[in-house]
Coordinates of C-alpha atoms in Angstrom, one line a residue:
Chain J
X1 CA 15.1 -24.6 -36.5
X2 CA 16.7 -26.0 -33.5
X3 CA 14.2 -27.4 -30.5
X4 CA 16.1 -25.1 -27.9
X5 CA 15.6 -21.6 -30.2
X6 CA 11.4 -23.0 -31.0
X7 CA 11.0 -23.2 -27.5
X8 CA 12.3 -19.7 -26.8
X9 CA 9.8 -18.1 -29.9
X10 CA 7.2 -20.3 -28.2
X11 CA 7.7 -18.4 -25.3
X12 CA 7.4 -15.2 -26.8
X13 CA 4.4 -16.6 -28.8
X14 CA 2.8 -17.3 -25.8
X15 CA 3.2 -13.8 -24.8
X16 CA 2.0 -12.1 -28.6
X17 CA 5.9 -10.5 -28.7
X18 CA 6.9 -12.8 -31.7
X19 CA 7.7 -11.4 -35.4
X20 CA 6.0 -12.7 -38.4
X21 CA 8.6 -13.9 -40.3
X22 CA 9.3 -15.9 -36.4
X23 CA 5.8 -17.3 -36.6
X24 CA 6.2 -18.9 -39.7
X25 CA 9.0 -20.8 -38.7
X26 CA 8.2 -21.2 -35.8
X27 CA 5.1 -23.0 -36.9
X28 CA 6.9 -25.3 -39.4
X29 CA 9.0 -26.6 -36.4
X30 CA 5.9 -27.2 -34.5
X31 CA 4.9 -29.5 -37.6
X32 CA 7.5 -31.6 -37.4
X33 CA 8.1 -31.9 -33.8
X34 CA 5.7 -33.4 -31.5
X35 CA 8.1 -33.1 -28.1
X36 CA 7.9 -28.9 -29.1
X37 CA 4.0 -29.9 -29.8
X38 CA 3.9 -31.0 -26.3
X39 CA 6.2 -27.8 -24.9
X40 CA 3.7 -26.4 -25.9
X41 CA 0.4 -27.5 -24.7
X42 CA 1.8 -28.1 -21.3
X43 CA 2.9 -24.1 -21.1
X44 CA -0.7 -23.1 -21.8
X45 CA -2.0 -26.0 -19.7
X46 CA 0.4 -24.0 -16.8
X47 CA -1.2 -20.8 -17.6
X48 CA -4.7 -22.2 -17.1
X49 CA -3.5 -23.9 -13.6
X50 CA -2.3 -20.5 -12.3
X51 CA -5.4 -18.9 -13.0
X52 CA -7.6 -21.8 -11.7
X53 CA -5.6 -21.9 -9.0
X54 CA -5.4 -17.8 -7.7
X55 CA -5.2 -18.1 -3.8
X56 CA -8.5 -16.3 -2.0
X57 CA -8.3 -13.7 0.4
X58 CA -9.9 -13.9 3.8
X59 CA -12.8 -12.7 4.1
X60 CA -11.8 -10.2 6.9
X61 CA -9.0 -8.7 4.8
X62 CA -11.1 -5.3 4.5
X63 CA -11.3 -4.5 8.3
X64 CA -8.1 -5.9 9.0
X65 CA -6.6 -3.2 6.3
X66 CA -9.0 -0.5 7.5
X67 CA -7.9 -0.9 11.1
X68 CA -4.2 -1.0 9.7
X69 CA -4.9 1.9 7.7
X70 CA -6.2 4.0 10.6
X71 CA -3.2 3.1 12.8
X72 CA -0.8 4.1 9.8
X73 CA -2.6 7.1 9.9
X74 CA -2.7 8.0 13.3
X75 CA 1.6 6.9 13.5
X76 CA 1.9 9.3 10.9
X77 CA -0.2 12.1 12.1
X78 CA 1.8 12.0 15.6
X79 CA 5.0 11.8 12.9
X80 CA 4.4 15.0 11.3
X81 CA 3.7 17.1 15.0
X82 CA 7.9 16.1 14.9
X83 CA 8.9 17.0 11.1
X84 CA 12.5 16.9 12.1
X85 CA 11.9 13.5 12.7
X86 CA 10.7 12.4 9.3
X87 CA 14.0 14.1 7.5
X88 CA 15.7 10.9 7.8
X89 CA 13.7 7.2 7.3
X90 CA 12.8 5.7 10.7
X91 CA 15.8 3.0 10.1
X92 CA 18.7 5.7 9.9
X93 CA 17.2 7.4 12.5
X94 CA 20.3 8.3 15.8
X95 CA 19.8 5.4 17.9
X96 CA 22.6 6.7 20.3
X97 CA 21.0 9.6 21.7
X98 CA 19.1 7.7 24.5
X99 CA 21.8 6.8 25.6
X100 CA 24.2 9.0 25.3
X101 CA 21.7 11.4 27.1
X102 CA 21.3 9.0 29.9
X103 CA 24.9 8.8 30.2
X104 CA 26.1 12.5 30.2
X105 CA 23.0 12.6 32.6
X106 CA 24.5 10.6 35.0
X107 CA 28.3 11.6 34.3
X108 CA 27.2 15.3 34.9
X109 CA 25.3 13.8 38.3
X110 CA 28.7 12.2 39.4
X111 CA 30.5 15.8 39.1
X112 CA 27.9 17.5 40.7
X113 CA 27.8 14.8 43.6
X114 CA 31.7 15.2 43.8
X115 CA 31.7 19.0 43.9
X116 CA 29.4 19.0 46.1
X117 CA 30.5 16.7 48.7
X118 CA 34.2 17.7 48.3
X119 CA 33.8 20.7 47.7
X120 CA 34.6 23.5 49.8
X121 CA 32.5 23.6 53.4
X122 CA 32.3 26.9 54.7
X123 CA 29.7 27.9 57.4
X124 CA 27.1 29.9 56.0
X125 CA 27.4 32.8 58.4
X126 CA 31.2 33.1 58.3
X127 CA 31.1 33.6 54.6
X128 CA 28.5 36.4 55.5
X129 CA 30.8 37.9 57.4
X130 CA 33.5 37.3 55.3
X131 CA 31.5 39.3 52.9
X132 CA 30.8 42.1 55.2
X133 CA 34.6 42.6 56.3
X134 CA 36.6 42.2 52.6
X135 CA 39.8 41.5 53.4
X136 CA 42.6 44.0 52.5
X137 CA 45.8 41.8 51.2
X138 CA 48.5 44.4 50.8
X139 CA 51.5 43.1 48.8
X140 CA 54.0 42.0 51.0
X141 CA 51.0 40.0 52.5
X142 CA 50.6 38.5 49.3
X143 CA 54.4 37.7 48.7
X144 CA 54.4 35.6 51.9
X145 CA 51.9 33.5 51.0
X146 CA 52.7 32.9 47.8
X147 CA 56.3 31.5 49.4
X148 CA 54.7 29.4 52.0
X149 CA 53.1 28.1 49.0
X150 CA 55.4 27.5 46.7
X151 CA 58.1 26.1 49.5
X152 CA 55.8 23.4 50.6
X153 CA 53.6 21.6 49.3
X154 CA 51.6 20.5 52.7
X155 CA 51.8 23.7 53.5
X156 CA 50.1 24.7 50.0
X157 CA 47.3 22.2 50.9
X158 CA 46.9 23.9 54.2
X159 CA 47.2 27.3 53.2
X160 CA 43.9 26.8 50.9
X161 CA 41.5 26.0 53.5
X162 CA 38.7 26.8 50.8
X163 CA 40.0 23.9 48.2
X164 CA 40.6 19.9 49.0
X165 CA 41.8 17.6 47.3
X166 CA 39.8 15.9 44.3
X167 CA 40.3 12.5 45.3
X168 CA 42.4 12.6 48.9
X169 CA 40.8 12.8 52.4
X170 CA 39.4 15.6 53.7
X171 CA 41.3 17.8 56.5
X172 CA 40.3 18.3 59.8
X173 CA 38.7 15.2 60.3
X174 CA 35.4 13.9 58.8
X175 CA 33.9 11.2 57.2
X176 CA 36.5 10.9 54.4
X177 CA 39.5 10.6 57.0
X178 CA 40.7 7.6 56.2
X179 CA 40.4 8.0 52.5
X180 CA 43.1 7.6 49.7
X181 CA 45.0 10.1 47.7
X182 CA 45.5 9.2 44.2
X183 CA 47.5 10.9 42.1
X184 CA 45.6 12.6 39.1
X185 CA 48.0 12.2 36.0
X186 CA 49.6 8.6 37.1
X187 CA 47.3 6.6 39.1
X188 CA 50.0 6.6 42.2
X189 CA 48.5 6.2 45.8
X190 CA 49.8 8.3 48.3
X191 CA 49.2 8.2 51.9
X192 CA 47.3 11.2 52.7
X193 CA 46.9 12.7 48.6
X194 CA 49.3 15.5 50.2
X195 CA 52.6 15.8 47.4
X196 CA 51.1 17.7 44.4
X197 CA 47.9 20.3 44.6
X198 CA 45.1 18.4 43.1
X199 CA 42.7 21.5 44.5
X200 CA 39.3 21.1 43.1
X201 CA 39.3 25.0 41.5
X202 CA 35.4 24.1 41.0
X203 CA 35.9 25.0 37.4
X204 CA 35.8 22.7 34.7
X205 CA 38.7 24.4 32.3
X206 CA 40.9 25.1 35.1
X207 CA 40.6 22.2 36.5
X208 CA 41.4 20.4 32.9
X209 CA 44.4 22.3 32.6
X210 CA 45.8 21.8 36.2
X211 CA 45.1 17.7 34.9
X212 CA 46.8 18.3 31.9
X213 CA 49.8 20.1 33.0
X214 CA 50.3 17.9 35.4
X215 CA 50.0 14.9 33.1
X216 CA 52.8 17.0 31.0
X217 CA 54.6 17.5 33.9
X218 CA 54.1 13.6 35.0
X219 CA 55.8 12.6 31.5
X220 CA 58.4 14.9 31.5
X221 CA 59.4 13.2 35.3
X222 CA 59.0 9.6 33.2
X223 CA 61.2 11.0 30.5
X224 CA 64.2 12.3 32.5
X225 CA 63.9 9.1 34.9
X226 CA 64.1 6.5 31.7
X227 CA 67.3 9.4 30.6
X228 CA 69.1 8.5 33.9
X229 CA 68.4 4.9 33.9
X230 CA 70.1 4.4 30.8
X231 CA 73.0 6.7 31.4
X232 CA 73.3 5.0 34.6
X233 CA 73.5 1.4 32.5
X234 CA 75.7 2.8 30.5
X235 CA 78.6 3.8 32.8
X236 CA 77.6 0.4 34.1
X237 CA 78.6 -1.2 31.5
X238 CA 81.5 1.2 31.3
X239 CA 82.5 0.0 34.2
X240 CA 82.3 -3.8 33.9
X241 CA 84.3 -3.3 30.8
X242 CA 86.9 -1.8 32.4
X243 CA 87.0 -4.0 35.2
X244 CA 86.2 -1.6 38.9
X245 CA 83.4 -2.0 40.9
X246 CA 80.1 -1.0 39.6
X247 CA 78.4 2.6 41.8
X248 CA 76.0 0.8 43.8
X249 CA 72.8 1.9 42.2
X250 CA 70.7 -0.2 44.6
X251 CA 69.5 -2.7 42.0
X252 CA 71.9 -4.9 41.9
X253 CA 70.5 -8.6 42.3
Chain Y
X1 CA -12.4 1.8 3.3
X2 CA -13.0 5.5 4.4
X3 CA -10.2 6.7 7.1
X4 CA -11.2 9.9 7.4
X5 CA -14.4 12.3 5.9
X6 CA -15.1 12.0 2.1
X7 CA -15.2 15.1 0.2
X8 CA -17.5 13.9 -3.0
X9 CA -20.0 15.6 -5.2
X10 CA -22.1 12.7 -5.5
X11 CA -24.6 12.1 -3.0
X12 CA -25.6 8.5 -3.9
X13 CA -22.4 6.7 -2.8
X14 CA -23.7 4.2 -5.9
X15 CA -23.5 6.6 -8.4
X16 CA -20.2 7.7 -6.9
X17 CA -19.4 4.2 -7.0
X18 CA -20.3 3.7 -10.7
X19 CA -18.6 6.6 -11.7
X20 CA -15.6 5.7 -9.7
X21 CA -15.5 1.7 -11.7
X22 CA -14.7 3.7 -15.2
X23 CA -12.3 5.5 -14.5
X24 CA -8.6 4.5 -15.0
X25 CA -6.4 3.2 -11.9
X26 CA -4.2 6.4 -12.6
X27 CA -6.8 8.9 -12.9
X28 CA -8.1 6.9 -9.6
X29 CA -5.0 7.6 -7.9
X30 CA -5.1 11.4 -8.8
X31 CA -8.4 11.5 -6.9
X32 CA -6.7 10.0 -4.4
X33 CA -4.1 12.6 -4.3
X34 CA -6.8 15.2 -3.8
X35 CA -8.3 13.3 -1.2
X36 CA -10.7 11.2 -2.7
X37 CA -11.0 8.8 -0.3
X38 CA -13.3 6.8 -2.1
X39 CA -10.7 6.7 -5.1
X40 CA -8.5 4.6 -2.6
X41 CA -11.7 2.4 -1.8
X42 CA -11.5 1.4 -5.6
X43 CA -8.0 0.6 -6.0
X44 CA -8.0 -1.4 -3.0
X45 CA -11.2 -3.6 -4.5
X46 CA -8.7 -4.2 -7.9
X47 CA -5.8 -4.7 -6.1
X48 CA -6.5 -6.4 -3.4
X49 CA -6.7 -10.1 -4.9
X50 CA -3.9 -9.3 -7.7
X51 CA -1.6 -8.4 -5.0
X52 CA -2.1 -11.0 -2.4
X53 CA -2.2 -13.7 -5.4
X54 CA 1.4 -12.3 -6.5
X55 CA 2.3 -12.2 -2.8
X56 CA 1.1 -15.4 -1.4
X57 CA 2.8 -17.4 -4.5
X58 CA 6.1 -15.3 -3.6
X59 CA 6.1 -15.8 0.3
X60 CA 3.8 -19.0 0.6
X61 CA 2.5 -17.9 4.3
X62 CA -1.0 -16.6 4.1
X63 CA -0.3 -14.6 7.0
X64 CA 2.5 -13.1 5.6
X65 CA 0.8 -12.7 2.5
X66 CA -1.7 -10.9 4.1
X67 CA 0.5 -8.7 6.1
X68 CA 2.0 -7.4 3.6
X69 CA -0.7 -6.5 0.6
X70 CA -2.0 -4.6 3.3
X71 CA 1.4 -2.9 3.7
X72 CA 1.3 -2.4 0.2
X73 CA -2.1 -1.3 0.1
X74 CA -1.3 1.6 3.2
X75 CA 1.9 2.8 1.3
X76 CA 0.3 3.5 -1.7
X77 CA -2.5 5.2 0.5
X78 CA 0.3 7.7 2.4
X79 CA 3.0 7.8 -0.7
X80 CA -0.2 8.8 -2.7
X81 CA 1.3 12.1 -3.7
X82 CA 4.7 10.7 -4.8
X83 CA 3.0 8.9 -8.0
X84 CA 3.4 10.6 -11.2
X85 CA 2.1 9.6 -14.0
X86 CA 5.3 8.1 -15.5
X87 CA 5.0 4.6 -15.7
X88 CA 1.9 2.9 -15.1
X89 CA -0.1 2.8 -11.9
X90 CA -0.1 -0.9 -11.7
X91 CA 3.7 -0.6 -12.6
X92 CA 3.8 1.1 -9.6
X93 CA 2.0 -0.9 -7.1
X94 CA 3.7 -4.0 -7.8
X95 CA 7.0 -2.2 -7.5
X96 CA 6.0 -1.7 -3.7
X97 CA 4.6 -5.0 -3.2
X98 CA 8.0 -6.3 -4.9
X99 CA 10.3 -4.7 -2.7
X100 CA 8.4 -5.6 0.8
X101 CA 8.2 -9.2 -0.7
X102 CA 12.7 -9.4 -1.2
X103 CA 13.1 -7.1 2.0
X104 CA 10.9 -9.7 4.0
X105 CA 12.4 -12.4 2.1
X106 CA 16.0 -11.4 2.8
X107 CA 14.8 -11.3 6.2
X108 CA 13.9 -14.0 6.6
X109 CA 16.8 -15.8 5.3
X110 CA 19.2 -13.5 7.7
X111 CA 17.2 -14.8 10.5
X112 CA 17.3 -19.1 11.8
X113 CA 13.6 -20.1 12.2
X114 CA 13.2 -20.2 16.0
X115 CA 11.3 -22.9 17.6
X116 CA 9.3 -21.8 20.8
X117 CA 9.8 -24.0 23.5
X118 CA 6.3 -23.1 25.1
X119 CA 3.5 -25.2 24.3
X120 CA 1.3 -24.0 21.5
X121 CA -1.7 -22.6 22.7
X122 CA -4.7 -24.5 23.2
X123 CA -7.7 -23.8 20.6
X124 CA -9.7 -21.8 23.3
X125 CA -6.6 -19.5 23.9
X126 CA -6.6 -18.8 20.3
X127 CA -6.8 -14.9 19.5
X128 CA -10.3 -14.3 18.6
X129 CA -10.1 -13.3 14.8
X130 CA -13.8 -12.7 12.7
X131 CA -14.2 -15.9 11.2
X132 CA -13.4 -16.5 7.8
X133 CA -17.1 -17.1 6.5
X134 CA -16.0 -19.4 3.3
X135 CA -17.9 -22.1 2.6
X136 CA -15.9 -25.5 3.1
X137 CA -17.6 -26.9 0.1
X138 CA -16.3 -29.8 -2.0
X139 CA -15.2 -27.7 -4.5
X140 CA -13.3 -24.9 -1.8
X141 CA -10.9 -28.3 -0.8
X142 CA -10.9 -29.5 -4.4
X143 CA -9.2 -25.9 -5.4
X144 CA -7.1 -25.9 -2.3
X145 CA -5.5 -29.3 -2.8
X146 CA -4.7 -28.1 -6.9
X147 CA -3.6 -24.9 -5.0
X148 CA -1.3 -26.4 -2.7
X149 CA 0.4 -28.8 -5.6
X150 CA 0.9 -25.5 -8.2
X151 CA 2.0 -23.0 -5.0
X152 CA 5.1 -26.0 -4.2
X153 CA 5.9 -25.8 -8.0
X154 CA 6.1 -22.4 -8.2
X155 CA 8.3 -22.1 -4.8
X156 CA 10.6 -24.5 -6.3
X157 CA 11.3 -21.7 -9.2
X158 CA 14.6 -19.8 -7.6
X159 CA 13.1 -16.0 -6.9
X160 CA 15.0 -14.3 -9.2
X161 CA 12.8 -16.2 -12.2
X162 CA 9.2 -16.2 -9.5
X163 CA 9.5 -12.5 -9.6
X164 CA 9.0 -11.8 -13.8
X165 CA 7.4 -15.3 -14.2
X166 CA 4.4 -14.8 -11.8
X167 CA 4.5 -10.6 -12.8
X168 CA 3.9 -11.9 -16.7
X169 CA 2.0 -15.4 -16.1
X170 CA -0.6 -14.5 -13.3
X171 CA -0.4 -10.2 -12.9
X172 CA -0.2 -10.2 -16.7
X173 CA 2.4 -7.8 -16.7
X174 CA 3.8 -6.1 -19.9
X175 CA 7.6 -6.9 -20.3
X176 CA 8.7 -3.5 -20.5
X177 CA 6.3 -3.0 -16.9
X178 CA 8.1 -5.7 -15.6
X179 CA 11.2 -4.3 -16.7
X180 CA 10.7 -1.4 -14.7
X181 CA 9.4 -3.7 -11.3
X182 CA 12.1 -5.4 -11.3
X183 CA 14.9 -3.1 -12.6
X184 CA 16.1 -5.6 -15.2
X185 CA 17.3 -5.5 -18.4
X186 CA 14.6 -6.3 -21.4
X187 CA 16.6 -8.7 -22.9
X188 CA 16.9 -10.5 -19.6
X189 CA 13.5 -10.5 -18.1
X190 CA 12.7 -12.3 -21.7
X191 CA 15.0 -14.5 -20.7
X192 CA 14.2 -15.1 -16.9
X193 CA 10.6 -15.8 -18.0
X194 CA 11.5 -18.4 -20.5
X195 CA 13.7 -20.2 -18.3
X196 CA 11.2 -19.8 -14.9
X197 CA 8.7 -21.2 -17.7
X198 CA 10.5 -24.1 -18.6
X199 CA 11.1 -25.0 -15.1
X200 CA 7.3 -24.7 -14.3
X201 CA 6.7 -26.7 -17.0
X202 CA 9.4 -29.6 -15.8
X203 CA 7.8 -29.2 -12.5
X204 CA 3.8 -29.7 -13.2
X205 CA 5.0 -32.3 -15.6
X206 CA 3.8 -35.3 -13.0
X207 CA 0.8 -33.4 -12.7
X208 CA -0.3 -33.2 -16.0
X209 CA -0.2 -37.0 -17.0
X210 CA -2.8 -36.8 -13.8
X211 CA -6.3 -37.4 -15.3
X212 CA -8.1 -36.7 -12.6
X213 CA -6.4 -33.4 -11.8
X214 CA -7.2 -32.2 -15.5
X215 CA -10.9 -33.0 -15.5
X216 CA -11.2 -30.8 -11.8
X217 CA -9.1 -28.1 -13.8
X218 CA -11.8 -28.2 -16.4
X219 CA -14.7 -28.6 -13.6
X220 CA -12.9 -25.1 -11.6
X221 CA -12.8 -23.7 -15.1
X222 CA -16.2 -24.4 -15.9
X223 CA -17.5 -23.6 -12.9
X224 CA -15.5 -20.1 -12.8
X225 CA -17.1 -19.2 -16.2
X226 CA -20.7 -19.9 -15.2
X227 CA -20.1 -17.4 -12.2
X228 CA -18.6 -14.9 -14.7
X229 CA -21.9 -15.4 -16.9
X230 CA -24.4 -15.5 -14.4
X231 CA -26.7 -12.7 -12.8
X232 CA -24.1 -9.6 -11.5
X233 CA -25.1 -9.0 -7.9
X234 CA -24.9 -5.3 -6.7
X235 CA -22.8 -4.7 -3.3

């Protein structure tokens, strides 16, 4: 028997795991070699040095654990008043709702603020009135207005006394005066936010359609703009090719 | 150890006690289940050394050591009702205490040691703790040093040998319990103990042509077995 296979029965020995038949060759080897002697007497010498050697526990290990205990105990009573909570371990639990909740919070304040100071600013007791004395629109009424509005855009802004613009200045003079107008869809400044109605409806999916359509509408503009550009450099280069003077595009450096 | 009120038959808590020391660790842990509390009170008084003396030789931080056979203690307390008696309690409990040791571990390994850059605190700032009342006797530092030389061997072993080695060598473990704490293979927890052995071996080698260190083995042996002899003193 080879040292290397000896020291793996001793092993086993050591543990009561080893056949019979293994002993007995096992023990022959042991006979004849004294460094597999030695293996031996220093793995059992081992064993008696961990056992001699167990580390103590502190004395104050019992109230440590009892106050540990309690406090387990307590976390997990307070645990199962939320049972929803323990469906998933602690570690998986959604660490994103804090904060998402604190920032919808303070989105949904911004809108509110927005509305609220932009919004429309009627006098209490006019719209009392208002109330009192409906309006009749007959239809012809109706046409007129609807082609003031749709012939100018200014006057669109200023046929809707009850709407302002989302981010332009307020009419009529007021804290905002001086303000910007941005467009919605592109970003584009414009002196006085008078060109497109941007009116602030005051309701969220009308006012997400208005933004999208005019985002659509923006992109359709970008579209047909780019289409003419390159038409334009193409009779451009029509034109050099054929020797006459270029149209006068206003680009020319 | 009693969190909460104790539902027993027994009156004398020493007869409940007495009865309580017979009885099998899983038949303990079914009392536990029921709400024994005094059930848990016994398998924390076996456990308790077994586990931290697995523990400490894994983590080599008393503190840590501490930490967590307590954690292991309080999870088999709350996941009381999730033993079934399929493998063996002790199979069990050092399954728990194995895992919180290699989560802790791999922690600690994610994570650079930090130095503080505060001044440690002076010894009357120290956190008041009850003191540990062992006797610093001759023989307490005489164990400790022997302690401190076999607990750097067996940290030299790389974990994945520690683990079965110090399961079979110091918890006594049976292979095929150790098999199912670890989650290894039979053929290879044979293997990893045999090899963690022969390291241990190549590592107390110095030690063992030490004379002196021998005859204080024999003296902590001796000394070990005239406590287990002597007169048995009631708690």
């Amino acid at each position: 028997m080879r040292c290397s296979k000896a020291r793996d029965y001793l092993s086993r020995d050591l543990d009561g795991l080893l056949p019979p038949a293994a002993t007995t060759g096992l023990l022959e080897h042991l006979d004849a070699c004294t460094e597999c002697q030695s293996f031996r007497e220093d793995l059992l010498t081992g064993r008696r040095l961990l056992a001699a050697t167990e580390p103590q526990l502190p004395d104050n290990f019992d109230w440590k654990l009892q106050l540990r205990l309690n406090q387990a105990l307590q976390q997990r009573a307070g645990e199962t008043a939320y049972p929803w909570l323990e469906d998933e371990p602690a570690s998986r639990r959604v660490q994103w709702w804090p904060a998402f909740g604190a920032a919808a919070s303070v989105g949904l304040a911004a809108v509110l603020a927005v509305a609220v100071f932009m919004g429309p600013q009627r006098d209490p007791a006019a719209v009392t009135a208002g109330l009192a004395q409906a309006p009749v629109v007959t239809v012809a009424a109706a046409t007129e207005r609807v082609a003031a509005v749709t012939t100018s855009p200014a006057a669109s802004l200023a046929g809707r006394s009850d709407r302002r613009s989302l981010f332009g200045a307020p009419r009529g003079g007021g804290l905002y005066d001086q303000g910007i107008g941005r467009s919605v869809s592109t970003g584009a400044i414009s002196p006085s936010g008078a060109g497109i109605d941007r009116g602030w409806s005051g309701e969220r999916l009308a006012d997400l359609q208005t933004i999208q359509r005019l985002r659509e509408r923006n992109d359709q503009l970008l579209r047909m703009v780019y289409q003419y550009e390159m038409q334009v450099r193409t009779l451009k280069a029509r034109l050099d090719t054929t020797g006459t003077p270029g149209l006068d595009t206003g680009d020319s450096h | 150890m009693n969190p909460s009120r104790d539902n027993t038959p027994y009156e004398d808590p020493r007869q409940l006690r007495a009865a309580l020391r017979d009885l099998r660790d899983e038949d303990l842990i079914v009392l536990v289940q029921q709400g024994q509390k005094r059930a848990y009170d016994e398998i924390v008084a076996r456990y308790k050394g077994r586990l931290f003396s697995f523990i400490m030789r894994m983590v080599k931080d008393p503190a840590l050591a501490e930490e967590l056979t307590q954690e292991t203690l309080i999870r088999v307390y709350i996941h009381a009702a999730k033993y079934r008696e399929i493998a063996r309690f002790s199979t069990w409990v050092f399954t728990i205490a194995t895992n919180l040791v290699r989560n802790k571990m791999r922690q600690r390994s994610r994570r650079p040691m930090m130095i503080s850059l505060n001044p440690a605190p002076e010894d009357d700032e120290m956190p008041m703790d009850p003191a540990d009342t062992r006797a610093d006797t001759s023989e307490g530092i005489q164990r400790e040093e022997l302690g401190r030389l076999i607990a750097e061997a067996t940290a030299k072993i790389p974990e994945r040998y520690r683990v079965p080695f110090l399961l079979r060598e110091v918890e006594q473990l049976s292979y095929e319990e150790i098999q199912q704490v670890t989650g290894l293979k039979l053929g290879t927890v044979r293997s990893r103990i045999n090899r963690a052995r022969t390291r241990f071996r190549a590592l107390i080698k110095p030690m063992l042509k030490n004379e002196t260190l021998l005859a204080e083995l024999e003296e902590i042996e001796a000394r070990a077995a005239a406590e287990d002899n002597g007169p048995a003193t009631d708690e």
